[in-house]
Short mmCIF file of C-alpha atoms in Angstrom, two decimals:
data_model
loop_
_atom_site.label_atom_id
_atom_site.label_comp_id
_atom_site.label_asym_id
_atom_site.label_seq_id
_atom_site.Cartn_x
_atom_site.Cartn_y
_atom_site.Cartn_z
CA MET A 1 59.12 46.99 62.20
CA LEU A 2 61.59 44.17 62.88
CA VAL A 3 62.51 41.73 60.09
CA THR A 4 64.74 38.83 61.12
CA ASP A 5 66.30 36.12 59.03
CA THR A 6 63.78 33.66 60.51
CA LEU A 7 60.87 35.82 59.37
CA LEU A 8 62.41 36.24 55.93
CA LEU A 9 62.93 32.48 55.68
CA ASP A 10 59.28 31.90 56.55
CA TYR A 11 58.21 34.46 53.95
CA LYS A 12 60.31 32.86 51.24
CA ARG A 13 58.85 29.43 52.02
CA CYS A 14 55.27 30.57 52.63
CA GLN A 15 54.14 34.18 52.60
CA ARG A 16 51.04 33.29 54.60
CA ARG A 17 53.08 31.70 57.37
CA ALA A 18 55.19 34.84 57.78
CA TYR A 19 52.02 36.94 57.87
CA LEU A 20 50.33 34.75 60.50
CA ASN A 21 53.48 34.61 62.62
CA THR A 22 53.34 38.42 62.71
CA HIS A 23 49.62 39.17 62.81
CA GLY A 24 47.89 35.86 63.57
CA SER A 25 46.20 34.84 66.81
CA SER A 26 48.20 32.48 69.00
CA GLU A 27 44.96 30.64 69.81
CA GLU A 28 44.80 29.43 66.22
CA ARG A 29 48.28 27.92 66.27
CA ARG A 30 48.48 24.21 66.90
CA PRO A 31 51.28 22.82 69.09
CA GLU A 32 54.46 22.05 67.20
CA ARG A 33 54.87 18.43 66.21
CA ASP A 34 57.60 16.26 67.67
CA PHE A 35 59.19 15.90 64.26
CA LEU A 36 60.01 19.62 64.14
CA LEU A 37 61.84 19.33 67.45
CA LYS A 38 63.73 16.36 66.04
CA LEU A 39 64.75 18.39 62.98
CA ARG A 40 66.02 21.20 65.21
CA GLN A 41 68.06 18.72 67.24
CA GLU A 42 69.52 17.24 64.06
CA SER A 43 70.35 20.72 62.80
CA GLN A 44 72.15 21.59 66.01
CA ARG A 45 74.13 18.34 65.88
CA HIS A 46 75.10 19.14 62.31
CA ILE A 47 76.26 22.61 63.35
CA GLN A 48 78.34 21.20 66.20
CA GLU A 49 79.97 18.65 63.88
CA VAL A 50 80.95 21.41 61.44
CA LEU A 51 82.34 23.52 64.28
CA GLU A 52 84.41 20.66 65.66
CA GLU A 53 85.78 19.63 62.27
CA GLN A 54 86.38 23.00 60.60
CA PHE A 55 86.17 25.84 63.14
CA PRO A 56 87.20 24.51 66.56
CA HIS A 57 88.64 27.85 67.78
CA TYR A 58 85.56 30.05 67.62
CA ARG A 59 84.34 32.81 69.91
CA GLU A 60 80.72 33.37 70.85
CA PRO A 61 79.32 36.68 72.11
CA GLU A 62 78.55 36.62 75.82
CA THR A 63 75.48 38.88 75.62
CA PRO A 64 72.26 36.82 75.95
CA THR A 65 70.52 36.11 72.66
CA HIS A 66 67.32 37.93 73.65
CA PHE A 67 69.23 41.24 73.78
CA GLY A 68 69.44 41.57 70.00
CA GLN A 69 70.99 45.01 69.56
CA GLU A 70 73.42 44.56 72.46
CA ARG A 71 74.58 41.19 71.12
CA ALA A 72 75.00 42.77 67.68
CA GLN A 73 77.15 45.51 69.21
CA GLU A 74 79.35 42.91 70.91
CA THR A 75 79.64 41.07 67.58
CA LYS A 76 80.92 44.29 65.95
CA THR A 77 83.46 44.65 68.75
CA LEU A 78 84.73 41.10 68.17
CA MET A 79 85.08 41.77 64.43
CA ALA A 80 86.95 45.02 65.14
CA GLN A 81 89.33 43.02 67.33
CA GLY A 82 89.98 40.61 64.46
CA VAL A 83 88.65 37.45 66.12
CA ASP A 84 89.23 34.55 63.72
CA CYS A 85 85.75 33.00 63.93
CA ILE A 86 82.57 34.22 65.62
CA TYR A 87 79.80 31.71 66.33
CA ARG A 88 76.19 32.93 66.63
CA GLY A 89 77.05 36.56 66.12
CA TYR A 90 74.28 39.05 65.46
CA LEU A 91 74.12 41.64 62.66
CA TYR A 92 71.76 44.57 63.14
CA HIS A 93 70.85 47.62 61.08
CA SER A 94 67.96 50.08 61.13
CA LEU A 95 66.84 52.53 58.48
CA PRO A 96 63.79 54.69 57.72
CA VAL A 97 61.53 53.51 54.92
CA ASN A 98 58.98 55.49 52.96
CA LEU A 99 55.88 53.30 52.92
CA ASN A 100 53.29 56.09 53.20
CA THR A 101 51.99 54.63 56.44
CA ASP A 102 52.61 57.50 58.86
CA ASN A 103 50.15 60.41 58.73
CA ASN A 104 52.35 62.57 60.96
CA GLY A 105 55.11 62.83 58.40
CA HIS A 106 57.45 60.51 60.30
CA LEU A 107 59.00 57.67 58.33
CA PRO A 108 58.67 54.25 59.95
CA ILE A 109 61.86 52.50 61.00
CA LEU A 110 62.77 49.16 59.50
CA GLU A 111 64.99 47.06 61.75
CA LEU A 112 66.98 44.19 60.24
CA LEU A 113 68.45 41.46 62.43
CA GLY A 114 70.42 38.51 61.11
CA HIS A 115 71.90 35.55 62.97
CA PRO A 116 74.56 33.96 60.74
CA HIS A 117 75.91 30.73 62.15
CA LEU A 118 79.51 31.88 61.63
CA LEU A 119 81.44 35.00 60.75
CA VAL A 120 84.86 33.91 59.51
CA LYS A 121 87.86 36.24 59.23
CA VAL A 122 89.52 36.28 55.80
CA ALA A 123 92.17 38.36 54.06
CA GLY A 124 90.95 41.65 52.63
CA GLU A 125 90.26 45.26 53.57
CA SER A 126 87.61 46.65 55.89
CA ARG A 127 87.16 49.68 58.07
CA TRP A 128 88.82 47.71 60.86
CA GLY A 129 92.06 46.91 59.07
CA PRO A 130 93.58 44.42 56.62
CA TRP A 131 90.89 41.81 57.19
CA GLN A 132 87.20 41.31 56.59
CA TYR A 133 84.54 38.73 57.40
CA ARG A 134 82.40 36.41 55.39
CA PRO A 135 79.20 34.82 56.72
CA VAL A 136 78.84 31.06 56.75
CA SER A 137 75.43 29.37 56.97
CA ILE A 138 75.23 25.76 58.16
CA GLN A 139 72.08 24.12 56.82
CA LEU A 140 70.61 20.64 57.22
CA GLY A 141 69.45 20.39 53.60
CA ARG A 142 71.19 18.31 50.96
CA ARG A 143 71.12 21.04 48.30
CA PRO A 144 71.50 24.85 48.32
CA LYS A 145 67.83 25.83 48.29
CA PRO A 146 66.80 29.32 47.12
CA GLU A 147 65.79 30.33 50.64
CA TYR A 148 69.29 29.48 51.90
CA LYS A 149 70.78 31.75 49.23
CA ILE A 150 68.37 34.58 50.10
CA LEU A 151 69.50 34.39 53.75
CA ALA A 152 73.15 34.29 52.70
CA ALA A 153 72.64 37.48 50.69
CA PHE A 154 70.85 39.02 53.69
CA TYR A 155 73.88 38.33 55.90
CA ALA A 156 76.26 39.70 53.26
CA GLN A 157 74.28 42.94 52.99
CA LEU A 158 74.14 43.44 56.76
CA LEU A 159 77.83 42.66 57.08
CA ALA A 160 78.73 45.22 54.42
CA VAL A 161 76.94 47.91 56.43
CA HIS A 162 79.44 47.39 59.25
CA GLN A 163 82.72 46.37 57.63
CA GLY A 164 82.45 48.44 54.45
CA PRO A 165 82.94 46.17 51.45
CA LEU A 166 80.73 43.23 50.62
CA PRO A 167 82.34 39.90 51.44
CA ARG A 168 84.00 38.30 48.45
CA TRP A 169 81.76 35.28 48.74
CA VAL A 170 79.20 33.75 51.05
CA GLU A 171 79.38 30.10 52.00
CA ILE A 172 76.67 27.56 52.76
CA ILE A 173 77.74 24.30 54.39
CA LEU A 174 75.20 21.57 53.73
CA ARG A 175 74.66 18.11 55.11
CA ARG A 176 77.71 15.83 54.96
CA GLY A 177 79.94 18.88 54.90
CA ASN A 178 79.27 19.80 51.27
CA SER A 179 80.12 23.47 50.71
CA TYR A 180 78.43 25.87 48.30
CA SER A 181 79.43 29.44 47.38
CA VAL A 182 76.63 31.93 46.71
CA ASP A 183 76.85 34.26 43.70
CA LEU A 184 75.99 37.62 45.27
CA TRP A 185 75.62 39.30 41.88
CA GLU A 186 72.64 37.04 41.29
CA TRP A 187 71.19 36.74 44.79
CA LEU A 188 71.49 40.25 46.24
CA PRO A 189 68.81 41.63 43.86
CA ARG A 190 66.58 38.68 44.71
CA PHE A 191 67.09 39.34 48.41
CA HIS A 192 66.18 43.02 48.02
CA GLN A 193 63.00 42.12 46.15
CA THR A 194 62.03 39.49 48.72
CA LEU A 195 62.65 41.92 51.57
CA ALA A 196 60.61 44.67 49.88
CA ASP A 197 57.71 42.30 49.21
CA CYS A 198 57.83 40.97 52.77
CA VAL A 199 57.80 44.44 54.31
CA GLN A 200 54.93 45.59 52.10
CA THR A 201 52.87 42.51 52.96
CA LEU A 202 53.42 42.76 56.70
CA ILE A 203 53.29 46.50 57.27
CA HIS A 204 50.13 46.93 55.17
CA GLN A 205 48.66 43.72 56.66
CA ARG A 206 47.91 42.20 53.28
CA GLU A 207 46.92 38.67 54.22
CA PRO A 208 48.18 36.23 51.54
CA GLU A 209 45.73 33.77 50.05
CA VAL A 210 45.47 30.24 51.38
CA PHE A 211 47.05 27.51 49.27
CA ILE A 212 47.20 24.04 50.78
CA SER A 213 50.23 21.98 49.82
CA ARG A 214 50.25 18.75 51.81
CA GLN A 215 53.98 18.12 51.72
CA ARG A 216 54.92 21.73 52.49
CA CYS A 217 52.12 22.61 54.91
CA ASN A 218 51.81 19.46 56.98
CA LEU A 219 54.32 20.42 59.69
CA CYS A 220 53.25 24.06 59.92
CA HIS A 221 51.61 25.16 63.17
CA TRP A 222 49.05 27.17 61.15
CA TYR A 223 47.94 24.17 59.08
CA ASP A 224 44.60 23.55 60.85
CA HIS A 225 43.73 27.26 60.64
CA CYS A 226 44.53 27.50 56.93
CA TYR A 227 42.88 24.18 56.11
CA ALA A 228 39.60 25.28 57.73
CA ILE A 229 39.62 28.43 55.57
CA ALA A 230 40.40 26.39 52.44
CA GLN A 231 37.49 24.05 53.15
CA GLU A 232 35.11 26.95 53.72
CA GLN A 233 36.20 28.55 50.44
CA GLN A 234 36.14 25.24 48.51
CA HIS A 235 39.65 26.22 47.55
CA LEU A 236 41.07 24.60 44.45
CA SER A 237 44.30 23.65 46.22
CA LEU A 238 42.29 20.88 47.95
CA VAL A 239 41.98 19.13 44.59
CA PRO A 240 44.84 16.65 44.00
CA GLY A 241 46.81 17.74 40.96
CA VAL A 242 46.10 21.48 41.26
CA THR A 243 49.59 22.96 41.48
CA PRO A 244 50.22 26.71 41.94
CA SER A 245 50.81 27.16 38.20
CA ARG A 246 47.66 25.23 37.28
CA TYR A 247 45.75 27.23 39.88
CA GLU A 248 46.79 30.45 38.16
CA SER A 249 45.67 29.04 34.81
CA LEU A 250 42.26 28.10 36.23
CA GLN A 251 41.84 31.55 37.73
CA THR A 252 42.37 33.20 34.33
CA VAL A 253 39.21 31.48 33.04
CA GLY A 254 37.16 32.22 36.15
CA VAL A 255 37.43 28.81 37.82
CA LEU A 256 37.75 29.63 41.53
CA THR A 257 36.12 26.80 43.52
CA ILE A 258 35.96 23.02 43.50
CA ASP A 259 32.34 23.18 42.37
CA SER A 260 33.16 25.42 39.41
CA LEU A 261 36.02 23.12 38.43
CA ALA A 262 33.66 20.14 38.52
CA ARG A 263 31.40 21.90 35.96
CA LEU A 264 34.34 22.86 33.77
CA GLN A 265 34.55 21.80 30.17
CA ALA A 266 38.09 20.51 29.62
CA THR A 267 38.34 22.39 26.34
CA GLN A 268 38.09 25.68 28.27
CA VAL A 269 41.57 25.27 29.69
CA GLY A 270 42.97 22.66 27.35
CA GLU A 271 45.18 25.22 25.64
CA LEU A 272 46.58 26.38 28.99
CA MET A 273 47.53 23.04 30.52
CA GLY A 274 46.59 20.33 28.05
CA THR A 275 43.22 18.66 27.57
CA ALA A 276 44.23 15.45 29.37
CA ILE A 277 45.31 17.28 32.53
CA ALA A 278 42.25 19.55 32.41
CA ARG A 279 39.96 16.53 32.16
CA GLN A 280 41.77 14.80 35.01
CA LEU A 281 41.35 17.82 37.28
CA GLN A 282 37.69 18.21 36.28
CA GLN A 283 36.97 14.55 37.10
CA GLN A 284 38.82 14.82 40.41
CA ALA A 285 36.72 17.86 41.38
CA LEU A 286 33.56 16.05 40.28
CA ALA A 287 34.44 13.07 42.49
CA LEU A 288 34.86 15.42 45.46
CA VAL A 289 31.60 17.27 44.80
CA GLU A 290 29.55 14.11 44.25
CA LYS A 291 31.44 12.15 46.93
CA ARG A 292 31.87 9.11 44.73
CA ALA A 293 34.70 7.19 43.11
CA MET A 294 35.03 6.85 39.35
CA VAL A 295 36.91 4.51 37.04
CA LYS A 296 39.39 6.18 34.72
CA GLU A 297 38.85 5.65 31.03
CA GLN A 298 41.50 3.07 30.41
CA LYS A 299 41.83 -0.66 30.60
CA VAL A 300 42.04 -2.04 34.13
CA TYR A 301 44.09 -5.12 34.82
CA PRO A 302 42.93 -7.28 37.75
CA LEU A 303 44.76 -7.44 41.02
CA PRO A 304 46.25 -10.88 41.71
CA ARG A 305 44.26 -13.16 43.98
CA SER A 306 45.77 -15.91 46.08
CA PRO A 307 44.87 -18.19 49.01
CA VAL A 308 47.56 -16.29 50.96
CA GLU A 309 48.21 -12.57 50.61
CA LEU A 310 50.90 -10.44 52.24
CA TYR A 311 50.51 -6.77 53.19
CA PHE A 312 53.86 -5.05 53.64
CA ASP A 313 54.87 -1.71 55.16
CA ILE A 314 58.21 -0.22 56.27
CA GLU A 315 59.22 2.29 58.94
CA ALA A 316 62.44 4.05 58.02
CA GLU A 317 64.82 6.71 59.36
CA PRO A 318 66.24 8.60 56.37
CA GLU A 319 68.88 10.39 58.44
CA ARG A 320 70.44 7.09 59.43
CA ASN A 321 69.69 5.45 56.06
CA LEU A 322 68.00 2.83 58.22
CA ASP A 323 64.91 0.67 57.81
CA TYR A 324 64.10 -0.17 61.42
CA LEU A 325 60.79 -2.03 61.02
CA LEU A 326 59.63 -4.39 58.30
CA GLY A 327 55.99 -5.21 58.95
CA VAL A 328 53.86 -7.84 57.23
CA VAL A 329 50.27 -8.94 57.75
CA VAL A 330 49.83 -12.48 56.43
CA VAL A 331 46.23 -13.22 55.42
CA ASN A 332 45.47 -16.94 54.87
CA TYR A 333 41.99 -17.26 53.40
CA GLN A 334 42.01 -21.07 53.45
CA GLU A 335 42.87 -21.27 57.14
CA LYS A 336 40.93 -18.07 57.93
CA THR A 337 43.85 -16.52 59.78
CA GLU A 338 45.52 -13.14 59.77
CA ASN A 339 48.82 -12.58 61.55
CA PHE A 340 51.08 -9.57 61.91
CA TYR A 341 54.85 -9.97 61.85
CA GLY A 342 56.77 -6.91 62.97
CA PHE A 343 60.51 -7.34 62.42
CA MET A 344 61.95 -4.54 64.54
CA ALA A 345 65.59 -3.45 64.77
CA LYS A 346 65.84 -2.63 68.45
CA ASP A 347 69.31 -1.34 67.62
CA PRO A 348 70.30 0.14 64.23
CA ALA A 349 72.91 -2.62 63.92
CA GLU A 350 70.07 -5.17 63.71
CA GLU A 351 68.87 -4.03 60.29
CA GLY A 352 70.57 -7.02 58.64
CA LEU A 353 68.97 -9.40 61.15
CA ILE A 354 65.42 -8.18 60.55
CA TRP A 355 66.04 -8.30 56.80
CA GLN A 356 66.92 -11.99 57.05
CA GLN A 357 63.81 -12.61 59.16
CA PHE A 358 61.71 -10.85 56.57
CA VAL A 359 63.25 -12.86 53.72
CA GLN A 360 62.56 -16.13 55.56
CA LEU A 361 58.90 -15.18 55.94
CA ILE A 362 58.57 -14.27 52.24
CA GLU A 363 60.26 -17.53 51.20
CA THR A 364 57.49 -19.36 53.06
CA TYR A 365 54.92 -17.93 50.64
CA PRO A 366 56.61 -17.80 47.20
CA ASP A 367 53.29 -17.55 45.34
CA ALA A 368 51.67 -14.90 47.53
CA PRO A 369 51.34 -11.34 46.23
CA ILE A 370 53.05 -8.72 48.40
CA TYR A 371 50.77 -5.70 48.52
CA HIS A 372 52.35 -2.38 49.51
CA PHE A 373 51.61 1.32 49.09
CA SER A 374 54.53 3.13 47.48
CA GLU A 375 57.60 2.49 45.39
CA TYR A 376 59.69 2.66 48.56
CA GLU A 377 59.03 -0.96 49.50
CA ARG A 378 60.34 -2.23 46.16
CA GLU A 379 63.38 0.02 46.36
CA THR A 380 64.08 -1.21 49.89
CA ILE A 381 63.94 -4.85 48.81
CA LYS A 382 66.52 -4.00 46.13
CA ARG A 383 68.74 -2.04 48.52
CA LEU A 384 68.68 -4.40 51.48
CA GLY A 385 68.89 -7.46 49.24
CA LYS A 386 72.13 -6.21 47.71
CA LEU A 387 73.48 -4.87 51.01
CA TYR A 388 73.00 -8.13 52.89
CA GLY A 389 73.86 -10.59 50.13
CA THR A 390 70.47 -12.02 49.22
CA PRO A 391 70.83 -14.11 46.03
CA SER A 392 69.74 -12.18 42.96
CA LYS A 393 67.26 -14.89 41.95
CA LEU A 394 65.50 -14.59 45.30
CA ARG A 395 65.51 -10.79 45.08
CA GLU A 396 63.92 -10.93 41.64
CA GLN A 397 61.32 -13.40 42.90
CA MET A 398 60.33 -11.08 45.76
CA LEU A 399 60.17 -8.09 43.45
CA GLY A 400 57.96 -10.09 41.12
CA GLN A 401 55.53 -10.68 43.99
CA CYS A 402 55.23 -6.95 44.76
CA VAL A 403 52.07 -5.05 43.88
CA ASP A 404 52.14 -1.26 44.44
CA LEU A 405 48.60 -0.19 45.30
CA HIS A 406 49.45 3.52 45.14
CA HIS A 407 50.42 3.17 41.49
CA TYR A 408 47.38 0.99 40.88
CA VAL A 409 44.82 3.30 42.43
CA THR A 410 46.20 6.46 40.78
CA SER A 411 46.31 4.69 37.42
CA HIS A 412 42.76 3.31 37.45
CA VAL A 413 40.55 5.16 39.93
CA ILE A 414 39.53 8.71 40.84
CA CYS A 415 38.52 8.86 44.49
CA PRO A 416 36.73 11.64 46.42
CA VAL A 417 39.83 12.46 48.46
CA GLU A 418 42.07 15.50 48.83
CA SER A 419 45.24 13.39 48.85
CA TYR A 420 46.15 9.98 47.49
CA SER A 421 48.02 9.00 50.62
CA LEU A 422 47.26 5.69 52.31
CA LYS A 423 45.82 7.48 55.34
CA SER A 424 43.52 9.63 53.21
CA LEU A 425 42.26 6.74 51.09
CA ALA A 426 41.79 4.26 53.93
CA SER A 427 40.12 6.89 56.14
CA TRP A 428 37.66 7.61 53.33
CA LEU A 429 36.88 3.87 53.28
CA GLY A 430 36.17 3.96 57.02
CA PHE A 431 39.43 2.54 58.37
CA GLN A 432 40.68 4.08 61.60
CA TRP A 433 44.22 4.03 62.98
CA ARG A 434 44.28 3.15 66.68
CA ASP A 435 46.49 6.18 67.38
CA ALA A 436 44.83 9.06 65.54
CA GLN A 437 47.97 11.26 65.57
CA ALA A 438 50.30 8.51 64.38
CA SER A 439 52.25 9.15 61.17
CA GLY A 440 55.49 8.19 59.50
CA ASP A 441 57.18 11.28 60.95
CA GLN A 442 55.89 10.47 64.42
CA SER A 443 57.15 6.91 64.08
CA VAL A 444 60.66 8.25 63.47
CA CYS A 445 60.37 10.35 66.64
CA TRP A 446 59.18 7.34 68.62
CA TYR A 447 62.15 5.33 67.39
CA ASP A 448 64.54 8.07 68.46
CA ASN A 449 62.81 8.14 71.84
CA TRP A 450 63.27 4.37 72.15
CA LEU A 451 66.99 4.62 71.38
CA THR A 452 67.35 7.45 73.90
CA THR A 453 65.22 6.15 76.79
CA GLY A 454 64.89 2.39 76.28
CA ASP A 455 61.17 2.72 77.08
CA ARG A 456 59.42 -0.16 75.31
CA GLN A 457 56.16 1.76 74.99
CA PHE A 458 57.72 3.54 72.02
CA LEU A 459 58.35 0.20 70.31
CA GLU A 460 54.74 -0.79 70.93
CA LEU A 461 53.49 2.46 69.42
CA ILE A 462 55.62 1.92 66.30
CA LEU A 463 54.48 -1.68 65.91
CA ARG A 464 50.84 -0.75 66.32
CA TYR A 465 51.10 2.04 63.77
CA ASN A 466 52.88 -0.21 61.28
CA GLU A 467 50.32 -2.98 61.69
CA ASP A 468 47.54 -0.47 61.10
CA ASP A 469 49.29 0.66 57.91
CA CYS A 470 49.46 -2.95 56.72
CA ARG A 471 45.79 -3.48 57.52
CA ALA A 472 44.83 -0.21 55.84
CA THR A 473 46.58 -1.50 52.71
CA TRP A 474 44.48 -4.65 52.99
CA VAL A 475 41.27 -2.60 53.27
CA LEU A 476 42.23 -0.59 50.19
CA LYS A 477 43.04 -3.71 48.20
CA ASP A 478 39.71 -5.34 49.05
CA TRP A 479 37.82 -2.19 48.06
CA LEU A 480 39.68 -1.97 44.76
CA THR A 481 38.88 -5.61 44.04
CA ASP A 482 35.16 -5.05 44.71
CA PHE A 483 34.92 -1.68 42.99
CA LEU A 484 36.75 -2.74 39.84
CA GLY A 485 35.41 -6.28 39.80
CA GLY A 486 33.12 -5.50 36.90
CA SER A 487 36.05 -4.16 34.89
CA TYR A 488 38.06 -7.38 34.87
#
């Protein structure tokens, strides 16, 4: 059985993903999304920047990467020669393991293969001479996540097999060149436990349970497969607010499906997670089972009404710290008009220009509410207003016009949805995006494609998606006004 660092990383992030990558049917995998390719490209650019700035004189094994053991042998040769820095070296080790799986008395062989980004020569002692190596991982994340540390410990353990002593420390280089040293005393035991659990799961083919987490699962190529199983099982993870820890608490009292949660008495689990949370989860499950929305038991304040209303949505590229499209649908009820304004930065340097265009439009309607669906729009008004010198009085006026419908709906309404995203809510209300596969992630990919190719079709796709988001916000606002009208 072969366990690579990639497989171990998958297992640490999602045990089910590692299992399906090993034992699943390729027919049930969906094609990878463009955003994953973009992340890989960004990761490779980050690696190249680190190499150029910190390790320009590296050596790379010449053996092709698909010859794992041969490339690992060449890596050992380079370390024995005392090469200062080895890029994309391989570390390989095999050992018998007693898992009681072989009826013929032969122990199965566990093969371990790691691909550290760098092996850097440092002072010390090894079986090769007065030097040793330490592995360096180059990761795109902003913080040293546990899975990064598990991989770092994996590399350290493999390296010790070949050079003798464990490296003195293991380094992770994060985004913006931030460096982090891994405490092997803490993370080697965790690595060994993770490896043992992974091997047991895969070699005995113990399929992990489904648990749908929108943020974590959305980009996975097994998402459709797992989601279909979760729907068939009425799995509790489809209920907004059911976290893994709350799921475990519900299981202890025999609550295993959405239907059983809907019939739950909050007092049954009140001691485990609090009566208020238990009641919230019970009502959410009830809304899903009965396919109806409910008003929460608290005072509802009315949404502002105006002859002119603005519906605002942003497309942003976090990697560039760039807001490249500020979109607004202006609805004039007196004149019976609705117009979309898409202020697009065709070049990242035009962010200031589109901000000024946006401000001019808002100044035209100082009394109009600005409806949006997340805190991000407010934060962007603050950030861009300060960055581009908008007077503080005008910034405060615009912020005073903002109405966050996400906060409003989650504060006052329970809807029969599995996620309180704009797409989930508006789709439940019957709204359809013109491009069914469009998303915020896809918009970022389209913008990158525009910058790379200059093909205007990508701009049109972004504009259309953004306009649909604005109009979906409008649909949600109108429904909220009608549904809660009796509560004003």
